[in-house]
């Protein structure tokens, strides 16, 4: 099965330690994660930010005054998925360490997670939706050779 086409913009803010995050996110790996999660062609921008920018965006757009791991700004789901994914590097790094997974594996999970959000998947609308989204993420990640991020939770 052919994967959907993807137009990708990958951006890194300037922050201490950005080189580690660039190394974990080569463009081809980011594109592969997103394309495996897309049901239709996509135009996505992925931006890796520091805690200040992550917190500001979460506060302005979600009313939550803390930096979160991934924010999805979805603009269209059909006929082309159009979205911005903003990942907060310090949060992702902390979570990867706590979960005892590689930084690259955790980024892969969050890229898939954010891409599913861009297509209307939502884990905050009820237990059945959360289970369906987790199952979809797990299947996509397995296809990418990444272990189930929900195992043991």
Coordinates of C-alpha atoms in Angstrom, one line a residue:
X1 CA 0.0 0.0 0.0
X2 CA 1.4 3.4 -1.0
X3 CA 1.7 6.0 1.7
X4 CA 0.0 9.4 1.2
X5 CA 2.0 12.3 -0.2
X6 CA 3.3 14.8 2.3
X7 CA 4.6 18.3 2.1
X8 CA 6.6 18.9 5.2
X9 CA 8.2 21.9 6.8
X10 CA 10.5 21.0 9.7
X11 CA 11.5 23.9 12.0
X12 CA 13.7 24.1 15.1
X13 CA 13.6 27.1 17.4
X14 CA 16.9 28.3 18.9
X15 CA 17.4 26.9 22.4
X16 CA 20.1 25.2 24.5
X17 CA 20.5 21.6 23.5
X18 CA 18.8 21.9 20.1
X19 CA 21.5 19.8 18.4
X20 CA 20.3 16.7 20.4
X21 CA 16.8 17.2 19.2
X22 CA 17.9 17.8 15.6
X23 CA 19.8 14.5 15.8
X24 CA 16.7 12.6 17.0
X25 CA 14.5 14.1 14.3
X26 CA 16.1 13.8 10.8
X27 CA 13.7 15.0 8.2
X28 CA 13.2 11.5 6.6
X29 CA 12.2 10.0 10.0
X30 CA 9.8 12.8 10.7
X31 CA 8.2 12.4 7.3
X32 CA 8.0 8.6 7.7
X33 CA 6.2 8.9 11.0
X34 CA 3.7 11.4 9.7
X35 CA 3.1 9.6 6.4
X36 CA 2.3 6.3 8.2
X37 CA -0.3 8.2 10.3
X38 CA -1.9 10.0 7.4
X39 CA -5.1 8.6 5.8
X40 CA -5.0 11.3 3.1
X41 CA -2.3 13.5 1.5
X42 CA -0.9 16.1 4.0
X43 CA 0.7 19.5 4.3
X44 CA 2.2 19.7 7.8
X45 CA 4.6 22.0 9.5
X46 CA 6.5 20.5 12.5
X47 CA 8.1 23.0 14.9
X48 CA 10.3 22.0 17.8
X49 CA 10.3 24.7 20.5
X50 CA 11.6 25.5 24.0
X51 CA 9.5 25.5 27.2
X52 CA 8.7 29.2 27.0
X53 CA 7.2 29.0 23.5
X54 CA 5.5 25.8 24.3
X55 CA 3.9 27.3 27.4
X56 CA 2.9 30.5 25.7
X57 CA 1.2 28.6 22.8
X58 CA -0.6 26.2 25.2
X59 CA -1.8 29.2 27.3
X60 CA -3.0 31.2 24.3
X61 CA -4.7 28.5 22.4
X62 CA -5.8 26.0 25.1
X63 CA -6.0 28.1 28.2
X64 CA -3.5 25.9 30.0
X65 CA -0.5 27.6 31.6
X66 CA 2.2 25.0 31.2
X67 CA 4.3 23.6 28.4
X68 CA 2.8 20.3 27.0
X69 CA 4.5 17.7 24.8
X70 CA 2.6 18.3 21.5
X71 CA 0.1 20.8 20.3
X72 CA -1.9 20.2 17.1
X73 CA -3.3 23.1 15.1
X74 CA -5.5 21.5 12.5
X75 CA -6.8 23.6 9.6
X76 CA -8.3 21.0 7.2
X77 CA -8.8 17.2 7.3
X78 CA -10.0 16.7 3.7
X79 CA -9.2 16.4 0.9
X80 CA -5.7 17.3 2.2
X81 CA -4.8 17.2 5.9
X82 CA -3.3 20.6 6.8
X83 CA -1.9 21.2 10.3
X84 CA 0.9 22.5 12.4
X85 CA 2.4 20.3 15.1
X86 CA 4.4 22.0 17.8
X87 CA 6.5 19.8 20.0
X88 CA 8.1 21.1 23.2
X89 CA 11.7 19.7 23.3
X90 CA 12.2 19.9 27.1
X91 CA 8.9 18.2 27.8
X92 CA 9.6 15.5 25.2
X93 CA 13.1 14.9 26.6
X94 CA 11.8 14.7 30.2
X95 CA 9.0 12.3 29.3
X96 CA 11.3 10.1 27.3
X97 CA 13.6 9.8 30.3
X98 CA 10.7 9.1 32.6
X99 CA 9.3 6.4 30.2
X100 CA 12.8 5.0 29.7
X101 CA 12.5 5.2 25.9
X102 CA 14.8 6.9 23.4
X103 CA 14.2 10.5 22.5
X104 CA 13.6 9.4 18.9
X105 CA 11.0 6.8 19.9
X106 CA 9.1 9.3 22.0
X107 CA 9.2 11.9 19.2
X108 CA 7.9 9.3 16.8
X109 CA 5.0 8.5 19.1
X110 CA 4.1 12.2 19.5
X111 CA 4.4 12.9 15.7
X112 CA 1.9 10.0 15.1
X113 CA -0.3 11.2 18.0
X114 CA -0.4 14.8 16.7
X115 CA -1.0 13.7 13.1
X116 CA -4.0 11.6 14.3
X117 CA -5.4 14.7 16.1
X118 CA -5.1 16.6 12.9
X119 CA -7.4 14.1 11.3
X120 CA -10.1 14.3 14.0
X121 CA -8.9 11.6 16.4
X122 CA -9.5 12.7 20.0
X123 CA -8.7 10.9 23.2
X124 CA -10.4 13.5 25.4
X125 CA -13.9 12.8 24.3
X126 CA -14.4 9.6 26.1
X127 CA -12.9 6.3 27.1
X128 CA -13.9 4.5 23.9
X129 CA -12.3 7.3 21.8
X130 CA -9.2 7.2 23.9
X131 CA -8.9 3.4 23.5
X132 CA -9.5 3.6 19.7
X133 CA -6.8 6.3 19.4
X134 CA -4.3 4.4 21.5
X135 CA -4.9 1.3 19.5
X136 CA -4.4 3.2 16.2
X137 CA -1.2 4.8 17.5
X138 CA 0.1 1.4 18.7
X139 CA -0.5 -0.2 15.3
X140 CA 1.2 2.6 13.4
X141 CA 4.2 2.6 15.7
X142 CA 4.5 -1.2 15.4
X143 CA 4.7 -0.7 11.7
X144 CA 7.5 1.7 12.3
X145 CA 9.3 -0.8 14.6
X146 CA 8.5 1.1 17.8
X147 CA 7.2 -0.6 20.9
X148 CA 3.7 0.0 22.3
X149 CA 4.0 3.3 24.2
X150 CA 1.0 2.4 26.4
X151 CA 2.3 -1.0 27.4
X152 CA 2.4 -1.3 31.2
X153 CA 0.3 1.8 31.9

